[in-house]
Amino acid sequence: RFSWLNAGYAFIGAPWQPVLKLTGVYGVGFLLMTIAAGAAYLWQKSRMRPLGVLALGAGGICLVGLLCGQESSSRSPAKVRVAGVQMEFPTEREVLLRLNDLIQSCPQTELVVLSEYTFGEPVPEVVKGWCRKNRRYLVVGGKDPAPGGNFYDTAFVIGPSGDIVFRQVKAVPIQFFKDGLPATEQKLWDSPWGRIGICVCYDLSYSRVTDRLVKLGAEALIVPTMDLADWGNAQHELHAHIAPARATEYGLPIFRVASSGISQSVNRAGQVMASAPCPGDGATLAGTLELRGVGKLPLDRWLAPFATVVTAVVTVWLSIRRGAGNALPAGSKGQEV
């Protein structure tokens, strides 16, 4: 449910895209580990059989890719021009300056996205006024007060009128962090272009969170994210695997803006069309989200219980077999040391 080390994340993009779309990232990992385990088991008995298993497995996966291919959509897409800018704990003045620069460099932008925790409070009035003056939609992260001195880590959607037209709280706050209270519900934003789901940062890594949005009818996902600069490039690069994988699995475009990179505009095929680097304070990215309809869940969401049972059975069987193999023959004595 929250795995960055699943083997499937290493197989993003062509030629794996059709397979990943059909089986899901967890399904790809399960298939690859099954093939590898089968080959390893046969290696002690023969050298040809494992090679045959690997060849048949690779051929089967390629065949699935050829048969599935990229699904086409007959629906004319609704297009929205989106742009974002990376900022880590900015002041209100800095936000306004960066927003003005962004609109000057990307004047066709209809929807602006900023990161999670852009504000340590609800969206300031001056920022709402900027939306009203510039007639733009804005998705931005902030803190919504909660009872008992707590808060909700929230993505606010500000409309061209300057009013809050939608908000989505983070569904799964990060463990061991002061990350607010969990969302009580998930909804979709009925935007002028279609129904858009909003994930706050690591919510995108939890398939149970994104699956709910797809089941509700999401046609695109927007992901304001807080990735601190001092976490290092490795963490940012690892996190950047998630958006292309989710886009491929569901067949939905994703626009993800991180505070310090790596931000991404990903099309429904899982291809990164634009990105902003890490570290990249003030870096911008822009793209067009094409909403072509509701996404679909991959097969591994339905086959997960079966895969879990198979893994458990194999684990128990290997444990028993190893225990029996280590037992001393009847009547023999252990070697004295």
Short mmCIF file of N, CA and C in Angstrom, two decimals, residues 7-17 20 25 28 238 240-246 248 266 269-272:
data_model
loop_
_atom_site.label_atom_id
_atom_site.label_comp_id
_atom_site.label_asym_id
_atom_site.label_seq_id
_atom_site.Cartn_x
_atom_site.Cartn_y
_atom_site.Cartn_z
N ALA A 7 9.34 -3.97 -7.11
CA ALA A 7 10.11 -4.15 -8.35
C ALA A 7 9.42 -3.53 -9.55
N GLY A 8 8.09 -3.41 -9.51
CA GLY A 8 7.36 -2.88 -10.65
C GLY A 8 7.68 -1.44 -10.98
N TYR A 9 8.15 -0.66 -9.99
CA TYR A 9 8.46 0.74 -10.26
C TYR A 9 9.68 0.91 -11.16
N ALA A 10 10.46 -0.14 -11.31
CA ALA A 10 11.63 -0.07 -12.19
C ALA A 10 11.25 -0.27 -13.65
N PHE A 11 9.99 -0.59 -13.93
CA PHE A 11 9.57 -0.92 -15.29
C PHE A 11 8.46 0.04 -15.73
N ILE A 12 8.83 1.31 -15.82
CA ILE A 12 7.91 2.37 -16.20
C ILE A 12 8.27 2.85 -17.60
N GLY A 13 7.27 3.06 -18.43
CA GLY A 13 7.50 3.55 -19.78
C GLY A 13 7.64 2.43 -20.77
N ALA A 14 7.84 2.80 -22.04
CA ALA A 14 7.97 1.82 -23.12
C ALA A 14 9.20 0.95 -22.87
N PRO A 15 9.12 -0.38 -23.18
CA PRO A 15 7.96 -1.09 -23.75
C PRO A 15 7.04 -1.69 -22.72
N TRP A 16 7.21 -1.29 -21.45
CA TRP A 16 6.44 -1.90 -20.37
C TRP A 16 5.08 -1.28 -20.17
N GLN A 17 4.84 -0.14 -20.79
CA GLN A 17 3.60 0.61 -20.52
C GLN A 17 2.34 -0.22 -20.67
N LEU A 20 2.17 -2.70 -17.69
CA LEU A 20 1.92 -1.99 -16.44
C LEU A 20 0.48 -1.52 -16.37
N VAL A 25 1.38 -1.83 -11.10
CA VAL A 25 2.78 -1.87 -10.67
C VAL A 25 3.02 -3.05 -9.73
N VAL A 28 3.07 -6.29 -11.94
CA VAL A 28 4.34 -6.47 -12.64
C VAL A 28 5.40 -7.01 -11.69
N LEU A 238 13.39 8.81 -6.37
CA LEU A 238 12.57 7.65 -6.07
C LEU A 238 11.09 8.03 -6.04
N ALA A 240 9.74 10.37 -7.63
CA ALA A 240 9.31 10.75 -8.98
C ALA A 240 8.87 9.56 -9.83
N HIS A 241 9.10 8.34 -9.35
CA HIS A 241 8.62 7.15 -10.07
C HIS A 241 7.13 6.94 -9.90
N ILE A 242 6.55 7.53 -8.86
CA ILE A 242 5.17 7.21 -8.51
C ILE A 242 4.18 7.77 -9.52
N ALA A 243 4.32 9.04 -9.88
CA ALA A 243 3.34 9.66 -10.79
C ALA A 243 3.26 8.97 -12.15
N PRO A 244 4.40 8.68 -12.82
CA PRO A 244 4.29 7.95 -14.09
C PRO A 244 3.64 6.58 -13.94
N ALA A 245 3.92 5.90 -12.82
CA ALA A 245 3.32 4.59 -12.60
C ALA A 245 1.81 4.70 -12.44
N ARG A 246 1.35 5.65 -11.64
CA ARG A 246 -0.09 5.82 -11.42
C ARG A 246 -0.79 6.25 -12.71
N THR A 248 0.06 5.57 -15.72
CA THR A 248 -0.02 4.40 -16.60
C THR A 248 -1.09 3.43 -16.14
N VAL A 266 2.57 14.62 -16.42
CA VAL A 266 2.59 13.26 -16.98
C VAL A 266 1.31 13.03 -17.77
N ALA A 269 -0.44 8.12 -20.74
CA ALA A 269 0.36 6.96 -21.07
C ALA A 269 1.55 6.79 -20.13
N GLY A 270 1.67 7.69 -19.14
CA GLY A 270 2.78 7.60 -18.20
C GLY A 270 4.05 8.29 -18.66
N GLN A 271 3.98 9.06 -19.74
CA GLN A 271 5.15 9.76 -20.25
C GLN A 271 5.27 11.13 -19.57
N VAL A 272 6.46 11.45 -19.07
CA VAL A 272 6.70 12.75 -18.44
C VAL A 272 6.91 13.78 -19.53
#
